[in-house]
PDB file of C-alpha atoms in Angstrom:
ATOM      1  CA  UNK S 154      44.637 201.301  -8.707  1.00 70.00           C
ATOM      2  CA  UNK S 155      46.388 203.257 -11.418  1.00 69.00           C
ATOM      3  CA  UNK S 156      49.729 201.691 -10.488  1.00 70.00           C
ATOM      4  CA  UNK S 157      48.391 198.133 -10.861  1.00 68.00           C
ATOM      5  CA  UNK S 158      46.857 198.954 -14.221  1.00 67.00           C
ATOM      6  CA  UNK S 159      50.165 200.361 -15.433  1.00 62.00           C
ATOM      7  CA  UNK S 160      52.055 197.317 -14.162  1.00 61.00           C
ATOM      8  CA  UNK S 161      49.629 194.987 -15.920  1.00 66.00           C
ATOM      9  CA  UNK S 162      49.971 196.936 -19.169  1.00 59.00           C
ATOM     10  CA  UNK S 163      53.749 196.831 -18.864  1.00 56.00           C
ATOM     11  CA  UNK S 164      53.670 193.073 -18.236  1.00 57.00           C
ATOM     12  CA  UNK S 165      51.449 192.561 -21.290  1.00 55.00           C
ATOM     13  CA  UNK S 166      53.794 194.663 -23.420  1.00 52.00           C
ATOM     14  CA  UNK S 167      56.810 192.699 -22.180  1.00 52.00           C
ATOM     15  CA  UNK S 168      55.051 189.438 -23.123  1.00 50.00           C
ATOM     16  CA  UNK S 169      54.269 190.779 -26.573  1.00 48.00           C
ATOM     17  CA  UNK S 170      57.909 191.784 -27.020  1.00 46.00           C
ATOM     18  CA  UNK S 171      59.367 188.501 -25.770  1.00 45.00           C
ATOM     19  CA  UNK S 172      57.136 186.537 -28.137  1.00 46.00           C
ATOM     20  CA  UNK S 173      59.304 187.797 -30.986  1.00 49.00           C
ATOM     21  CA  UNK S 174      62.483 188.381 -29.062  1.00 53.00           C
ATOM     22  CA  UNK S 175      65.318 187.513 -31.387  1.00 78.00           C
ATOM     23  CA  UNK S 176      66.214 183.873 -30.887  1.00 87.00           C
ATOM     24  CA  UNK S 177      69.915 183.657 -31.604  1.00 89.00           C
ATOM     25  CA  UNK S 178      71.219 180.509 -33.297  1.00 93.00           C
ATOM     26  CA  UNK S 179      73.409 178.141 -31.311  1.00 93.00           C
ATOM     27  CA  UNK S 180      77.062 179.211 -30.931  1.00 92.00           C
ATOM     28  CA  UNK S 181      79.600 177.620 -33.325  1.00 94.00           C
ATOM     29  CA  UNK S 182      76.844 176.137 -35.459  1.00 95.00           C
ATOM     30  CA  UNK S 183      78.060 173.085 -37.386  1.00 96.00           C
ATOM     31  CA  UNK S 184      75.913 172.221 -40.409  1.00 96.00           C
ATOM     32  CA  UNK S 185      77.727 168.936 -41.101  1.00 96.00           C
ATOM     33  CA  UNK S 186      76.827 167.707 -37.610  1.00 97.00           C
ATOM     34  CA  UNK S 187      73.147 168.572 -38.234  1.00 97.00           C
ATOM     35  CA  UNK S 188      73.123 166.214 -41.221  1.00 97.00           C
ATOM     36  CA  UNK S 189      71.210 162.965 -41.207  1.00 97.00           C
ATOM     37  CA  UNK S 190      67.967 161.635 -39.834  1.00 97.00           C
ATOM     38  CA  UNK S 191      66.041 163.157 -36.962  1.00 98.00           C
ATOM     39  CA  UNK S 192      62.764 162.298 -35.258  1.00 97.00           C
ATOM     40  CA  UNK S 193      60.287 165.157 -34.962  1.00 97.00           C
ATOM     41  CA  UNK S 194      59.456 164.564 -31.316  1.00 97.00           C
ATOM     42  CA  UNK S 195      57.930 167.848 -30.182  1.00 97.00           C
ATOM     43  CA  UNK S 196      56.102 170.826 -31.647  1.00 97.00           C
ATOM     44  CA  UNK S 197      55.014 174.061 -30.021  1.00 97.00           C
ATOM     45  CA  UNK S 198      52.957 176.828 -31.637  1.00 96.00           C
ATOM     46  CA  UNK S 199      49.984 179.076 -30.925  1.00 94.00           C
ATOM     47  CA  UNK S 200      49.076 178.961 -34.641  1.00 93.00           C
ATOM     48  CA  UNK S 201      45.449 177.993 -35.229  1.00 92.00           C
ATOM     49  CA  UNK S 202      46.263 175.087 -37.596  1.00 91.00           C
ATOM     50  CA  UNK S 203      48.400 173.540 -34.882  1.00 93.00           C
ATOM     51  CA  UNK S 204      45.823 174.072 -32.134  1.00 93.00           C
ATOM     52  CA  UNK S 205      43.251 172.364 -34.406  1.00 94.00           C
ATOM     53  CA  UNK S 206      45.368 169.354 -35.359  1.00 92.00           C
ATOM     54  CA  UNK S 207      47.813 168.815 -32.473  1.00 92.00           C
ATOM     55  CA  UNK S 208      45.817 165.958 -30.897  1.00 92.00           C
ATOM     56  CA  UNK S 209      45.919 163.914 -34.120  1.00 89.00           C
ATOM     57  CA  UNK S 210      49.565 164.557 -35.047  1.00 90.00           C
ATOM     58  CA  UNK S 211      52.192 161.840 -34.736  1.00 91.00           C
ATOM     59  CA  UNK S 212      55.954 161.614 -34.719  1.00 94.00           C
ATOM     60  CA  UNK S 213      57.563 161.904 -38.137  1.00 95.00           C
ATOM     61  CA  UNK S 214      61.108 162.025 -39.423  1.00 96.00           C
ATOM     62  CA  UNK S 215      63.205 164.791 -40.909  1.00 96.00           C
ATOM     63  CA  UNK S 216      66.307 164.252 -42.996  1.00 97.00           C
ATOM     64  CA  UNK S 217      68.746 167.145 -43.189  1.00 97.00           C
ATOM     65  CA  UNK S 218      71.140 167.187 -46.137  1.00 97.00           C
ATOM     66  CA  UNK S 219      73.658 170.048 -46.396  1.00 97.00           C
ATOM     67  CA  UNK S 220      74.316 171.273 -49.936  1.00 96.00           C
ATOM     68  CA  UNK S 221      77.763 172.205 -51.225  1.00 94.00           C
ATOM     69  CA  UNK S 222      76.894 175.884 -50.947  1.00 94.00           C
ATOM     70  CA  UNK S 223      75.897 175.659 -47.269  1.00 95.00           C
ATOM     71  CA  UNK S 224      72.129 175.563 -47.810  1.00 97.00           C
ATOM     72  CA  UNK S 225      69.983 172.757 -46.404  1.00 96.00           C
ATOM     73  CA  UNK S 226      67.710 170.227 -48.039  1.00 96.00           C
ATOM     74  CA  UNK S 227      64.943 169.371 -45.565  1.00 95.00           C
ATOM     75  CA  UNK S 228      62.746 166.367 -46.212  1.00 95.00           C
ATOM     76  CA  UNK S 229      59.932 165.398 -43.893  1.00 95.00           C
ATOM     77  CA  UNK S 230      57.881 162.210 -43.756  1.00 95.00           C
ATOM     78  CA  UNK S 231      55.064 161.104 -41.449  1.00 94.00           C
ATOM     79  CA  UNK S 232      53.209 157.808 -41.646  1.00 93.00           C
ATOM     80  CA  UNK S 233      49.443 158.340 -41.630  1.00 89.00           C
ATOM     81  CA  UNK S 234      46.989 156.032 -39.848  1.00 85.00           C
ATOM     82  CA  UNK S 235      45.844 154.594 -43.188  1.00 89.00           C
ATOM     83  CA  UNK S 236      49.404 153.569 -44.098  1.00 90.00           C
ATOM     84  CA  UNK S 237      49.956 156.401 -46.579  1.00 93.00           C
ATOM     85  CA  UNK S 238      52.838 158.830 -46.155  1.00 95.00           C
ATOM     86  CA  UNK S 239      52.759 162.615 -45.846  1.00 93.00           C
ATOM     87  CA  UNK S 240      55.929 164.068 -47.335  1.00 94.00           C
ATOM     88  CA  UNK S 241      57.271 167.569 -47.791  1.00 92.00           C
ATOM     89  CA  UNK S 242      60.616 169.010 -48.866  1.00 93.00           C
ATOM     90  CA  UNK S 243      62.147 172.478 -48.638  1.00 93.00           C
ATOM     91  CA  UNK S 244      65.449 173.982 -49.661  1.00 95.00           C
ATOM     92  CA  UNK S 245      66.406 176.354 -46.853  1.00 96.00           C
ATOM     93  CA  UNK S 246      68.906 179.031 -47.884  1.00 97.00           C
ATOM     94  CA  UNK S 247      71.731 180.024 -45.587  1.00 97.00           C
ATOM     95  CA  UNK S 248      71.931 183.615 -44.318  1.00 95.00           C
ATOM     96  CA  UNK S 249      74.860 185.710 -43.060  1.00 94.00           C
ATOM     97  CA  UNK S 250      74.171 184.267 -39.594  1.00 94.00           C
ATOM     98  CA  UNK S 251      75.398 180.679 -39.125  1.00 95.00           C
ATOM     99  CA  UNK S 252      72.490 178.489 -37.999  1.00 96.00           C
ATOM    100  CA  UNK S 253      69.847 180.733 -39.557  1.00 96.00           C
ATOM    101  CA  UNK S 254      68.094 179.758 -42.805  1.00 96.00           C
ATOM    102  CA  UNK S 255      65.183 181.122 -44.817  1.00 96.00           C
ATOM    103  CA  UNK S 256      62.743 179.515 -47.236  1.00 95.00           C
ATOM    104  CA  UNK S 257      59.373 180.133 -48.846  1.00 93.00           C
ATOM    105  CA  UNK S 258      56.840 177.325 -48.574  1.00 88.00           C
ATOM    106  CA  UNK S 259      54.854 176.849 -51.792  1.00 85.00           C
ATOM    107  CA  UNK S 260      52.434 174.546 -49.961  1.00 81.00           C
ATOM    108  CA  UNK S 261      51.494 177.011 -47.210  1.00 82.00           C
ATOM    109  CA  UNK S 262      52.472 180.192 -49.085  1.00 89.00           C
ATOM    110  CA  UNK S 263      54.492 181.555 -46.167  1.00 93.00           C
ATOM    111  CA  UNK S 264      57.999 182.859 -45.552  1.00 94.00           C
ATOM    112  CA  UNK S 265      60.060 180.989 -43.004  1.00 94.00           C
ATOM    113  CA  UNK S 266      62.906 182.317 -40.877  1.00 95.00           C
ATOM    114  CA  UNK S 267      64.415 179.207 -39.279  1.00 96.00           C
ATOM    115  CA  UNK S 268      67.038 179.207 -36.533  1.00 96.00           C
ATOM    116  CA  UNK S 269      68.775 176.266 -34.910  1.00 97.00           C
ATOM    117  CA  UNK S 270      68.404 177.609 -31.372  1.00 96.00           C
ATOM    118  CA  UNK S 271      70.080 174.783 -29.488  1.00 96.00           C
ATOM    119  CA  UNK S 272      71.797 171.554 -30.480  1.00 97.00           C
ATOM    120  CA  UNK S 273      73.717 168.640 -29.068  1.00 96.00           C
ATOM    121  CA  UNK S 274      74.176 167.146 -32.507  1.00 97.00           C
ATOM    122  CA  UNK S 275      74.187 163.474 -31.558  1.00 97.00           C
ATOM    123  CA  UNK S 276      71.121 163.886 -29.305  1.00 97.00           C
ATOM    124  CA  UNK S 277      68.772 166.755 -30.115  1.00 98.00           C
ATOM    125  CA  UNK S 278      68.190 170.086 -31.841  1.00 98.00           C
ATOM    126  CA  UNK S 279      65.671 172.839 -31.082  1.00 97.00           C
ATOM    127  CA  UNK S 280      64.495 174.581 -34.250  1.00 97.00           C
ATOM    128  CA  UNK S 281      62.740 177.951 -33.910  1.00 96.00           C
ATOM    129  CA  UNK S 282      60.894 179.117 -37.029  1.00 95.00           C
ATOM    130  CA  UNK S 283      59.059 182.402 -37.519  1.00 93.00           C
ATOM    131  CA  UNK S 284      56.438 181.853 -40.219  1.00 93.00           C
ATOM    132  CA  UNK S 285      55.034 184.953 -41.912  1.00 92.00           C
ATOM    133  CA  UNK S 286      52.012 184.982 -44.192  1.00 90.00           C
ATOM    134  CA  UNK S 287      50.264 188.148 -45.367  1.00 89.00           C
ATOM    135  CA  UNK S 288      52.084 190.201 -42.725  1.00 87.00           C
ATOM    136  CA  UNK S 289      51.137 187.960 -39.785  1.00 89.00           C
ATOM    137  CA  UNK S 290      53.958 186.137 -37.992  1.00 90.00           C
ATOM    138  CA  UNK S 291      53.674 182.996 -35.908  1.00 93.00           C
ATOM    139  CA  UNK S 292      56.284 180.959 -34.090  1.00 94.00           C
ATOM    140  CA  UNK S 293      56.727 177.215 -34.505  1.00 96.00           C
ATOM    141  CA  UNK S 294      59.289 175.451 -32.330  1.00 97.00           C
ATOM    142  CA  UNK S 295      60.290 171.905 -33.197  1.00 97.00           C
ATOM    143  CA  UNK S 296      62.220 169.401 -31.130  1.00 98.00           C
ATOM    144  CA  UNK S 297      64.335 167.114 -33.303  1.00 98.00           C
ATOM    145  CA  UNK S 298      65.828 164.051 -31.586  1.00 98.00           C
ATOM    146  CA  UNK S 299      68.189 161.364 -32.866  1.00 98.00           C
ATOM    147  CA  UNK S 300      66.119 158.642 -31.197  1.00 96.00           C
ATOM    148  CA  UNK S 301      62.322 158.359 -30.832  1.00 94.00           C
ATOM    149  CA  UNK S 302      62.620 158.348 -27.032  1.00 93.00           C
ATOM    150  CA  UNK S 303      62.727 161.773 -25.390  1.00 95.00           C
ATOM    151  CA  UNK S 304      64.162 162.198 -21.887  1.00 96.00           C
ATOM    152  CA  UNK S 305      62.291 164.141 -19.199  1.00 97.00           C
ATOM    153  CA  UNK S 306      65.183 166.634 -19.057  1.00 97.00           C
ATOM    154  CA  UNK S 307      64.851 167.334 -22.744  1.00 97.00           C
ATOM    155  CA  UNK S 308      61.064 167.702 -22.479  1.00 97.00           C
ATOM    156  CA  UNK S 309      61.577 170.277 -19.709  1.00 97.00           C
ATOM    157  CA  UNK S 310      64.209 172.128 -21.730  1.00 97.00           C
ATOM    158  CA  UNK S 311      61.988 172.316 -24.844  1.00 98.00           C
ATOM    159  CA  UNK S 312      58.950 173.306 -22.757  1.00 97.00           C
ATOM    160  CA  UNK S 313      60.868 176.147 -21.087  1.00 96.00           C
ATOM    161  CA  UNK S 314      62.276 177.378 -24.406  1.00 96.00           C
ATOM    162  CA  UNK S 315      58.763 177.361 -25.900  1.00 96.00           C
ATOM    163  CA  UNK S 316      57.218 179.197 -22.943  1.00 95.00           C
ATOM    164  CA  UNK S 317      60.020 181.769 -23.237  1.00 92.00           C
ATOM    165  CA  UNK S 318      59.145 182.287 -26.901  1.00 92.00           C
ATOM    166  CA  UNK S 319      55.512 183.062 -26.083  1.00 91.00           C
ATOM    167  CA  UNK S 320      53.864 179.663 -26.612  1.00 95.00           C
ATOM    168  CA  UNK S 321      51.006 178.699 -24.276  1.00 95.00           C
ATOM    169  CA  UNK S 322      51.719 175.547 -22.263  1.00 96.00           C
ATOM    170  CA  UNK S 323      48.671 173.790 -23.802  1.00 96.00           C
ATOM    171  CA  UNK S 324      50.254 174.252 -27.221  1.00 97.00           C
ATOM    172  CA  UNK S 325      53.500 172.426 -26.404  1.00 97.00           C
ATOM    173  CA  UNK S 326      53.154 168.817 -27.534  1.00 97.00           C
ATOM    174  CA  UNK S 327      55.360 165.719 -27.514  1.00 97.00           C
ATOM    175  CA  UNK S 328      54.255 163.229 -30.155  1.00 93.00           C
ATOM    176  CA  UNK S 329      53.578 159.569 -29.576  1.00 89.00           C
ATOM    177  CA  UNK S 330      56.076 157.328 -31.355  1.00 89.00           C
ATOM    178  CA  UNK S 331      54.944 156.137 -34.743  1.00 91.00           C
ATOM    179  CA  UNK S 332      56.025 153.590 -37.339  1.00 92.00           C
ATOM    180  CA  UNK S 333      58.145 155.169 -40.059  1.00 93.00           C
ATOM    181  CA  UNK S 334      57.493 155.720 -43.737  1.00 92.00           C
ATOM    182  CA  UNK S 335      59.415 153.445 -46.091  1.00 84.00           C
ATOM    183  CA  UNK S 336      62.515 155.138 -47.520  1.00 73.00           C
ATOM    184  CA  UNK S 337      61.460 157.236 -50.514  1.00 62.00           C
TER     185      UNK S 337
END
């Protein structure tokens, strides 16, 4: 019927809107408490690169270092199967909104709008990043944890957050634990 068609169209439009609904950074964001080492325990994205590689990806580490000016040095490391290390660093610039940072990735040639969406600083942080390249935006959610073990509660919380930001359930992944790269 006409009514059903309209309802379906409305539902589709609502989904499209919620996919980029503004994720607001966590209240009373505290950069100093974000500092230190985190395990990258979960990723969620509908981006094609992630869909292609998610089954081979492993847990890595992220080190967050606040700068004097309130920006963030991000350094990532993941140990590869052959014993080599994949490393990447970014300087994320603060914005007028506490908990929201922006950076351009030279490696991927994209602009990143990163928000700390949720955090219990001594346990976990949920990082929501909108990556834009050549006018196309994609969402990548990351679950950072202070320990390599992730509780069921936290998995549920991250899964729900990712579904709410338009990620398909198949594209929400928790990584197997992995040996760590030697300190650089």
